[in-house]
Each structure stands twice: as C-alpha cells, then as structure tokens.
PDB file of C-alpha atoms in Angstrom:
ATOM      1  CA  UNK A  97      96.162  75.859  98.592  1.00  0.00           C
ATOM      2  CA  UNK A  98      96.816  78.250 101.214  1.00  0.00           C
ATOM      3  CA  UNK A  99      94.473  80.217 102.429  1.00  0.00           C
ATOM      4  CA  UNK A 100      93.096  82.730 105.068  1.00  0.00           C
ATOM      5  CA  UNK A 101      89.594  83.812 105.449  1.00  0.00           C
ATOM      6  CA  UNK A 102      88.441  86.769 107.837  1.00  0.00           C
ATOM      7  CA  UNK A 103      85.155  86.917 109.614  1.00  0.00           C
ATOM      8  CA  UNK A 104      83.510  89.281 112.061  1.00  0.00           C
ATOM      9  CA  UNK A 105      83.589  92.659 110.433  1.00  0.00           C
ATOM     10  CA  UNK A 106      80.561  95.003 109.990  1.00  0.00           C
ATOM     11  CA  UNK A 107      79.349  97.820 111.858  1.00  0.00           C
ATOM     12  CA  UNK A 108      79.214  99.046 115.550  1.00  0.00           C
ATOM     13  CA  UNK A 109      79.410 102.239 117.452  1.00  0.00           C
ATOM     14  CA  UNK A 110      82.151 104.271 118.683  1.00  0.00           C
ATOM     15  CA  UNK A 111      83.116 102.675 122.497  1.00  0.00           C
ATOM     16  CA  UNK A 112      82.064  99.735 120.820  1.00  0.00           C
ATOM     17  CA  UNK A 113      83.773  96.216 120.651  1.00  0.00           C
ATOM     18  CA  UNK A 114      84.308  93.626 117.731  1.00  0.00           C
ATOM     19  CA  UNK A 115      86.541  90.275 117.764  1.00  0.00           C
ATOM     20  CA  UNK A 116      87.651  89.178 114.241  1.00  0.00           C
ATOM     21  CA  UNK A 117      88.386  85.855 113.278  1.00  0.00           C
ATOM     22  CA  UNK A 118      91.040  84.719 110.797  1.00  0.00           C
ATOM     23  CA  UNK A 119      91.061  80.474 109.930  1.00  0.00           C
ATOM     24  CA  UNK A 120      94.003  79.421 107.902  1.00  0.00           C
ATOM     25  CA  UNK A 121      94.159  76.551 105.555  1.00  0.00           C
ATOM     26  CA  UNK A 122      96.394  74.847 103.579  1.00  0.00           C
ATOM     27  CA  UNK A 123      99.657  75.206 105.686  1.00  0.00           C
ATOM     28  CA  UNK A 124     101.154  74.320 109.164  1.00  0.00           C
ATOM     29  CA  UNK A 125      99.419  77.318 110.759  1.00  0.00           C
ATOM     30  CA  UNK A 126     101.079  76.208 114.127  1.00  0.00           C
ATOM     31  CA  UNK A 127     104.609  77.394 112.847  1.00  0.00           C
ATOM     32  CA  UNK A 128     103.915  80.900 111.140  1.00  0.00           C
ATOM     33  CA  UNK A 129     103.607  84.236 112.919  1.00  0.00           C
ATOM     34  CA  UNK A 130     100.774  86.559 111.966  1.00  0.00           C
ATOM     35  CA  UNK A 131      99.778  89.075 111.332  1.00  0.00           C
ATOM     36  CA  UNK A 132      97.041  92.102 111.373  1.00  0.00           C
ATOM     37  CA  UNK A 133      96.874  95.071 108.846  1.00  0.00           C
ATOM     38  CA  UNK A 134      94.228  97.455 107.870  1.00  0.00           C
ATOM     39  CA  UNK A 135      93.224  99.697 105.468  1.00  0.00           C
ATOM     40  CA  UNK A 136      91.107 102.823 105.408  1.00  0.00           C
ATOM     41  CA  UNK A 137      89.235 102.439 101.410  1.00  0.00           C
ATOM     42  CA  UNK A 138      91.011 104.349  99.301  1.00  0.00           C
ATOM     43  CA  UNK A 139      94.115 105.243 101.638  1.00  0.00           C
ATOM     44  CA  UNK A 140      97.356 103.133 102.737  1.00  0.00           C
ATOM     45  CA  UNK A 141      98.551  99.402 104.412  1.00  0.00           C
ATOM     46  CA  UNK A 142      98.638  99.745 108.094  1.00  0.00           C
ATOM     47  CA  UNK A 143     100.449  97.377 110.458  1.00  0.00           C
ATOM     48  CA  UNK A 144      98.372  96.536 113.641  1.00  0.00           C
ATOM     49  CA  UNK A 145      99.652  93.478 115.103  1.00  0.00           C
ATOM     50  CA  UNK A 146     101.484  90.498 115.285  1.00  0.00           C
ATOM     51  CA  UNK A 147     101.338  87.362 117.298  1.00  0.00           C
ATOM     52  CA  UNK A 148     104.450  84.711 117.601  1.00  0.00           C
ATOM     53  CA  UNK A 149     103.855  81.318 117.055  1.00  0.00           C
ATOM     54  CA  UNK A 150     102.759  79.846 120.537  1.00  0.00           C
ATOM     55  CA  UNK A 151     100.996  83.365 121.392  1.00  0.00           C
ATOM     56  CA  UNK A 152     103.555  84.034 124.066  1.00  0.00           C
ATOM     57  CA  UNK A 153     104.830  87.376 121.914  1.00  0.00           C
ATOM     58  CA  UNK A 154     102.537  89.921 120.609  1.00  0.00           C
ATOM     59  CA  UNK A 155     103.709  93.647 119.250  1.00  0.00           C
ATOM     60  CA  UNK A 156     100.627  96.408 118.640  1.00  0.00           C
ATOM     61  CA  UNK A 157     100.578  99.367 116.884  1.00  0.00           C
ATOM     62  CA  UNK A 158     100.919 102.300 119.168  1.00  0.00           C
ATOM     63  CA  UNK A 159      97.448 103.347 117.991  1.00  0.00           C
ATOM     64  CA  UNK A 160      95.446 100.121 119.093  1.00  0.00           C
ATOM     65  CA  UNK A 161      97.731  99.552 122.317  1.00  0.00           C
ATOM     66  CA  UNK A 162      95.628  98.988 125.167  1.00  0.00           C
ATOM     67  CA  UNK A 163      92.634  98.453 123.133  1.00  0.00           C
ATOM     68  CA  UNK A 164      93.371  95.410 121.110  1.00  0.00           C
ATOM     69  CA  UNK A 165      94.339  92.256 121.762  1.00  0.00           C
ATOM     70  CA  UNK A 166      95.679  89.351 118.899  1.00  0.00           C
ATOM     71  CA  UNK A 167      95.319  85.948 120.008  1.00  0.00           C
ATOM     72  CA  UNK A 168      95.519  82.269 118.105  1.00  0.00           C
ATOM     73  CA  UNK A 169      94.336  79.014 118.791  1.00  0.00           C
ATOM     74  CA  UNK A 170      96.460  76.610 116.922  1.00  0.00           C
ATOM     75  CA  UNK A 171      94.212  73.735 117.373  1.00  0.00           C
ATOM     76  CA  UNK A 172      91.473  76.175 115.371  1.00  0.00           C
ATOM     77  CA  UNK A 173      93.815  77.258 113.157  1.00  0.00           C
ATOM     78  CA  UNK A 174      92.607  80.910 113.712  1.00  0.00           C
ATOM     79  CA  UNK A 175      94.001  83.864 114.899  1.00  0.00           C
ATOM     80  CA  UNK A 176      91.539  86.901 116.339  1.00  0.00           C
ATOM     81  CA  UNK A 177      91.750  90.325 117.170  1.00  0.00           C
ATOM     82  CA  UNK A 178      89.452  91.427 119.825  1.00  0.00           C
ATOM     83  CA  UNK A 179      88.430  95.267 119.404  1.00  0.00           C
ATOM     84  CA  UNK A 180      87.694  97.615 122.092  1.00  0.00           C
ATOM     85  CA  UNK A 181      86.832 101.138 122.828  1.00  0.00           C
ATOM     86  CA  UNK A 182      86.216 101.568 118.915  1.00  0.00           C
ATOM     87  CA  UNK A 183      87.155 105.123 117.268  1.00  0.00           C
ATOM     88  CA  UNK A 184      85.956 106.174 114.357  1.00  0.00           C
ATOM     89  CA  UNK A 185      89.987 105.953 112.810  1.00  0.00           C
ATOM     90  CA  UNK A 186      89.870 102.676 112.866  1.00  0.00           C
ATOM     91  CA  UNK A 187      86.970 102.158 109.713  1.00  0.00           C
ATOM     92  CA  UNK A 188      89.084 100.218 107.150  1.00  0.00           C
ATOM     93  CA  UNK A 189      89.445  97.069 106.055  1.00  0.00           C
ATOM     94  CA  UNK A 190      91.305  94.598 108.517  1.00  0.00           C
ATOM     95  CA  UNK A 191      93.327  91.640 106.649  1.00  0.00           C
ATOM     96  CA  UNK A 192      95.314  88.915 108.149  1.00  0.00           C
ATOM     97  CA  UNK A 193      98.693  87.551 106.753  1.00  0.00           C
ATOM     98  CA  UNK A 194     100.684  84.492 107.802  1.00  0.00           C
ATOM     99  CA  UNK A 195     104.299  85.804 108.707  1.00  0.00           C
ATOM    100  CA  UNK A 196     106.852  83.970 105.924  1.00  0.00           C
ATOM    101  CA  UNK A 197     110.648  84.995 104.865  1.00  0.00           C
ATOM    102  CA  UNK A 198     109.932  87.178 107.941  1.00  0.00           C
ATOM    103  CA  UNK A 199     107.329  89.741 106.816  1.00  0.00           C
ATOM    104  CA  UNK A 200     103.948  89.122 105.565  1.00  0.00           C
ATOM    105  CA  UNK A 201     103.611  86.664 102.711  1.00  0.00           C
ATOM    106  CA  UNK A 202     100.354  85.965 102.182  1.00  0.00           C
ATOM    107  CA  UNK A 203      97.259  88.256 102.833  1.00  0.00           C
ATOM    108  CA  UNK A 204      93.345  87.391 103.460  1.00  0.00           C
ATOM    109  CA  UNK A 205      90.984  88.623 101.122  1.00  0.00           C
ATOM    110  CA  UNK A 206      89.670  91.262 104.352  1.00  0.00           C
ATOM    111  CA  UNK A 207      86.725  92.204 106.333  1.00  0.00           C
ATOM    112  CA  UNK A 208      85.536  95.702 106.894  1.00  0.00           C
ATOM    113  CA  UNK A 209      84.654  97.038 109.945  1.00  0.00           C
ATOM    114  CA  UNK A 210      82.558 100.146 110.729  1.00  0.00           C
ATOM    115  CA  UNK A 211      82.663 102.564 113.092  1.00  0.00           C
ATOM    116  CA  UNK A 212      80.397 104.635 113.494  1.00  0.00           C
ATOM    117  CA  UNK A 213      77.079 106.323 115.272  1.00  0.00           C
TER     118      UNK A 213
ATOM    119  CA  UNK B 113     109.272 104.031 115.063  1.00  0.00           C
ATOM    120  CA  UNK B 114     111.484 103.593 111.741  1.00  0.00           C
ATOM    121  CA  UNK B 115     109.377 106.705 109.399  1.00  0.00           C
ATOM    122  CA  UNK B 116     109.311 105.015 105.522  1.00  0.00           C
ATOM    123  CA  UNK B 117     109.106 107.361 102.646  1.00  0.00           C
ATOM    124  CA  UNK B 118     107.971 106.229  99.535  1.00  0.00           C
ATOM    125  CA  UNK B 119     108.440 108.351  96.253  1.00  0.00           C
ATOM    126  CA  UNK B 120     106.444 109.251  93.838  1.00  0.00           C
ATOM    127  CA  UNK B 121     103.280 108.743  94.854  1.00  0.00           C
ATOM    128  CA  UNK B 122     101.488 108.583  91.578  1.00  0.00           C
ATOM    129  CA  UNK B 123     103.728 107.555  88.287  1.00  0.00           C
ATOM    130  CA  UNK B 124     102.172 107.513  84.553  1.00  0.00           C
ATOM    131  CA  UNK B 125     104.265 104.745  82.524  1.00  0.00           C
ATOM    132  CA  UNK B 126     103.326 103.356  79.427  1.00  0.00           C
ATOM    133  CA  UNK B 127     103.340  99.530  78.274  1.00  0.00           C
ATOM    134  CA  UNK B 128     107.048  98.622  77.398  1.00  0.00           C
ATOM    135  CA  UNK B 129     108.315 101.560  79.899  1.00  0.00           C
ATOM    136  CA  UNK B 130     110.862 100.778  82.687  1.00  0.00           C
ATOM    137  CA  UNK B 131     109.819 102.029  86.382  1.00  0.00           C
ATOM    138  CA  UNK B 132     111.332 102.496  89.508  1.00  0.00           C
ATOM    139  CA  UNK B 133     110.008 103.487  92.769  1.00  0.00           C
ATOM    140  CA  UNK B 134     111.815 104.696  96.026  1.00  0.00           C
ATOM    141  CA  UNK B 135     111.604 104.001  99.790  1.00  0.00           C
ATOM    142  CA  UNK B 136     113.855 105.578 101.995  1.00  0.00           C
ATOM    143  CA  UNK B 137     113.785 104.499 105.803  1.00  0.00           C
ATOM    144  CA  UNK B 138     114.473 107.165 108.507  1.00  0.00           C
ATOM    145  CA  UNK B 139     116.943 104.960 110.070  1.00  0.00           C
ATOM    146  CA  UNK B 140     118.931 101.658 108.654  1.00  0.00           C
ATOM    147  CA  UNK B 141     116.794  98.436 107.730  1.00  0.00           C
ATOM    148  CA  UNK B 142     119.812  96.583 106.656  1.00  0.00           C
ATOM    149  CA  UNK B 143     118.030  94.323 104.369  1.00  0.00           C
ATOM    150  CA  UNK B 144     114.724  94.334 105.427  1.00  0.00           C
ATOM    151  CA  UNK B 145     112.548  95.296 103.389  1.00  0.00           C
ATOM    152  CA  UNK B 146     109.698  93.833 101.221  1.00  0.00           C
ATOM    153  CA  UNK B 147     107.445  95.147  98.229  1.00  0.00           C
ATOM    154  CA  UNK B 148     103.951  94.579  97.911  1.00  0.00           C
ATOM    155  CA  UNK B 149     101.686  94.999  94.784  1.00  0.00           C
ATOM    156  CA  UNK B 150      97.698  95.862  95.865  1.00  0.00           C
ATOM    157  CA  UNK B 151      94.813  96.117  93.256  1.00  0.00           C
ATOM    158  CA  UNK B 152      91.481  97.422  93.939  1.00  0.00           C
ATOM    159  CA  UNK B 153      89.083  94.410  96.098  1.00  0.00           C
ATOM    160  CA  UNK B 154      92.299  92.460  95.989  1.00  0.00           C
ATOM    161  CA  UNK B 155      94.789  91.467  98.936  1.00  0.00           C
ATOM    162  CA  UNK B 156      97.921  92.946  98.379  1.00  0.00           C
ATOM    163  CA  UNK B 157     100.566  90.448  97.540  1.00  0.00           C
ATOM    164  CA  UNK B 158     104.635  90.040  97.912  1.00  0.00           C
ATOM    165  CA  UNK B 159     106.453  90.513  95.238  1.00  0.00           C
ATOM    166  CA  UNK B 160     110.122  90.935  96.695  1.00  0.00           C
ATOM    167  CA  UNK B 161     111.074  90.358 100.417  1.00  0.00           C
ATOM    168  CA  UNK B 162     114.711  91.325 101.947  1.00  0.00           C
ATOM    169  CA  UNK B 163     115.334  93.763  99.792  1.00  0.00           C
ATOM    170  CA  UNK B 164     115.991  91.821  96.526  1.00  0.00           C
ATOM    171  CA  UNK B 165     114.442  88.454  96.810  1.00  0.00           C
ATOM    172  CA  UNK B 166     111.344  87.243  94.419  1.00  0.00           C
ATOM    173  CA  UNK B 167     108.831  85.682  95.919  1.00  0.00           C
ATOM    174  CA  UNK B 168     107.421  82.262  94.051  1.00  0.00           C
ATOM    175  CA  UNK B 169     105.780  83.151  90.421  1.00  0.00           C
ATOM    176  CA  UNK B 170     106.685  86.820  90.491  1.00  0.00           C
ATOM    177  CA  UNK B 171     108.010  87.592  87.173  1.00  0.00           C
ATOM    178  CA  UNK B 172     111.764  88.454  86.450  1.00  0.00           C
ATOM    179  CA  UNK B 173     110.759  91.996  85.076  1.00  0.00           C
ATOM    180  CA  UNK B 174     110.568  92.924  88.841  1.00  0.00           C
ATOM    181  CA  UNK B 175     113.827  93.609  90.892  1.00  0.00           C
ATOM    182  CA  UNK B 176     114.318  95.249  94.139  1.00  0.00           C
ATOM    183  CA  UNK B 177     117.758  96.759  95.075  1.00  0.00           C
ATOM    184  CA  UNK B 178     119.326  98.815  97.932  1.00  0.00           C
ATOM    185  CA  UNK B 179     120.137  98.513 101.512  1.00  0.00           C
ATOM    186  CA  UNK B 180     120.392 100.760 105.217  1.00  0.00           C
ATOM    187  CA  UNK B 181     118.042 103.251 104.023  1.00  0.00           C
ATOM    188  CA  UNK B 182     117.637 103.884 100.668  1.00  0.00           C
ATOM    189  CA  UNK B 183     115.632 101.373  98.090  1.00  0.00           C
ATOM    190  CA  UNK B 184     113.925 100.620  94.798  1.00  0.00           C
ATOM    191  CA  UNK B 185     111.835  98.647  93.513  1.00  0.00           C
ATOM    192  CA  UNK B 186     112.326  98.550  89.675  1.00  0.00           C
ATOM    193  CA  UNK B 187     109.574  97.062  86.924  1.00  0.00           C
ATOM    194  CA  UNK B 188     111.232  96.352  83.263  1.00  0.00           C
ATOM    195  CA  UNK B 189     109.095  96.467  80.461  1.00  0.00           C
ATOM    196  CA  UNK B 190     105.793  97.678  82.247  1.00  0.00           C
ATOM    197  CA  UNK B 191     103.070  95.064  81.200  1.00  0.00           C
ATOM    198  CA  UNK B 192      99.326  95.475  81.316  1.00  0.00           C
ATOM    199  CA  UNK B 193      98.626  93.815  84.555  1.00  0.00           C
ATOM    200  CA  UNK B 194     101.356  95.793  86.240  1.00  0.00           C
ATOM    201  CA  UNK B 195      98.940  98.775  86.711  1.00  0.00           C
ATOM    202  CA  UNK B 196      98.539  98.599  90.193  1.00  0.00           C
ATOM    203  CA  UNK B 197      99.756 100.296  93.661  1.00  0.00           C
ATOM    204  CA  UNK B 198     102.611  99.640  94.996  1.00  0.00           C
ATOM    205  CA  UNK B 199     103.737  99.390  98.832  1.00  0.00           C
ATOM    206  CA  UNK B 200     107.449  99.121 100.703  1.00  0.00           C
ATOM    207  CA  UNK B 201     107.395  97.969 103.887  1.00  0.00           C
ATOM    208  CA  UNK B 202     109.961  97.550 106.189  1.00  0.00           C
ATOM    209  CA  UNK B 203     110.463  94.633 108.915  1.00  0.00           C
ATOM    210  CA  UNK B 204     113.684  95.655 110.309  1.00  0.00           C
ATOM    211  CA  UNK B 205     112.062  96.090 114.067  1.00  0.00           C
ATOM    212  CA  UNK B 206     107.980  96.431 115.119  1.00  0.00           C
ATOM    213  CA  UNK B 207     106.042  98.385 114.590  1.00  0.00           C
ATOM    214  CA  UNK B 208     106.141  97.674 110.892  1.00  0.00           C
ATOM    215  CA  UNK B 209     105.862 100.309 108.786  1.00  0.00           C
ATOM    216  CA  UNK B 210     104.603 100.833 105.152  1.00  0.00           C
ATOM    217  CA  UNK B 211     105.260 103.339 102.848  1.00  0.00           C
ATOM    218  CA  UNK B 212     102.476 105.860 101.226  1.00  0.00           C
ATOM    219  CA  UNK B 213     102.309 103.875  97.945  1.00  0.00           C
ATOM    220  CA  UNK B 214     102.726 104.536  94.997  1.00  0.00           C
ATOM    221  CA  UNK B 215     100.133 104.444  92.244  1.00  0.00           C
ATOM    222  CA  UNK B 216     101.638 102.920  88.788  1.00  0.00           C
ATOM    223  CA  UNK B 217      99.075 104.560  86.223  1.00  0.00           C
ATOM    224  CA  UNK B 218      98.764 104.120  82.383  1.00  0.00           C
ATOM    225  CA  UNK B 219      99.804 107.212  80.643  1.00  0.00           C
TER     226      UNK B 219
END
C-alpha cells in the first residue's frame, strides 16, 4: 500500500523556521519526483515545490524562493522541506505527493503549520 | 507563470445530473493537465491526468476532454459521493498551477 506520511508541522513565529518530513512507503521512492503543496483551510491547492529524483533538480514557487529548500534522502525514503523566514501567508496545510504520469498522483494525508505571534 | 481559470466556482447538481467544469490556461498546456477531487480532512486525489486519462479505480462516469487551453472535466450521472471540490491543475512547465476549484454542491 502506498503511502506518505508528513511530520513536523505545528506552530512557530513569524521569522521563524520549521523542516517537514515526508516518509514514503509502499513504492520505489528512489524513482518518483515529489512534490510539496499547501493549503490555506478553507481556500485553494498551492504548488510549492518539487524535487527530481536524485535531488540534483528542484523548482520553488516564486513565493517560498529563497526561503525554502526541498531535499530527499532516498536511503530514508523521505523528502523535507526546510522553512525559513516564516510569514504569516504561509499558515495552511502542507501535503506531499509522489510525482506519477508526470503530475502528482498520490497525496499525504498533511500537516499544518502555524504561523503566527 | 501559465494563469489557470477554473469556472464555476460553486455548481448545485442533483443525484442523476450530468456536470461539467472548465479550466482555461492563459497560454497552451498541450495535454497537460490533470483533475483532482478534494473532500474536507481528506487528501485530494487524481482522478484524470493528461487531459483525458483515468487514473486506477476512478469510475467511468468521469471524463476529461480538451487541449492548448481550454478543458473540462465532465461527471455523468452525479452520484452521492461525488459531492466534493474539484481542482485542474496544469503541469505543462513549473511552477504548477491549480485552478480556484470548484465546489460540486447538492441542490
């Protein structure tokens, strides 16, 4: 069964920093991209970021340029996405998805993140 | 970055109804596009990738059509657990970018 489970969420203040973790089960994680995408409650699905296979190749969201970073470690099975500088914009729920058929095919169940004084 | 319009944003459909949502791309996808369908606490999940393409168990009520810039996404004979909100997204070039949604509601 695949699946993806996110860790790290939770609350911190603006100029703040967070790393999330995403493990993978249940398929060659070695092989797929992936992805991050968040979600403000109650709003739309935003694309963050996305991280090749090896790591070599990462695209960000103009919004979280220069203040994220997506990484994996294949022999973990995880993928992370180190925070920094922390707005208040960027409370919503963060979800990872392995890359399949090209686009995101298969989605974490999420972990919120806070932002706030 | 490619600007995705989704249309309507909220639609009221009955059971049995036949739906169809829009997502028009500021500049040509080709093919690339996928559908998502997101209910509340729930990971959204693919129903259709490349435009027209059903992803594993998806049910044959769903079909996607188009191509460049204009698209649909089209639900036959609306069942009870279609209620839901429903997301384009296009993966032509980064950054990806979703549509607004659109919010299939029981009438």
């Amino acid at each position: 069964e695949v699946q993806l489970v996110e860790s790290g969420g939770g609350l911190v203040q603006p100029g703040g920093s967070l790393r999330l973790s995403c493990v993978a089960s249940g398929f060659n994680f070695k092989i797929y991209w992936m992805h991050w995408v968040r979600q403000v409650p109650g709003k739309g699905l935003v694309w963050v970021s996305r991280v090749n296979t090896d790591g070599s190749s990462v695209n960000y969201a103009d919004s979280v340029k220069g203040r994220f970073t997506i990484s994996r470690d294949n022999a973990k099975n995880t993928v992370y996405l180190q925070m920094n500088s922390l707005r208040d914009d960027d409370t919503a729920v963060y979800y990872c998805a392995r890359s399949g058929k090209g686009c995101p095919d298969f989605w974490g169940q999420g972990t919120p993140i806070t932002v706030s004084s | 970055d490619i600007q995705v319009t989704q249309s309507p944003s909220t639609l009221s459909a009955s059971i049995g109804d036949r739906v169809t949502i829009t997502c028009r791309a500021s500049q040509s996808i080709s093919s690339w596009l996928a559908w998502y369908q997101e209910k509340p606490g729930k990971a959204p999940i693919l129903l259709i990738y490349k435009t027209s393409n059903l992803e594993g168990a998806v049910p044959s009520r769903f079909s996607g059509n188009g191509s460049e810039t204009e698209f649909t996404l089209t639900i036959n004979r609306l069942q009870p657990d279609d209620f839901a909100t429903y997301y384009c997204l296009q993966y032509k070039t980064f950054p990806l970018t979703f549509g607004g949604g659109t919010k299939v509601e029981i009438k």
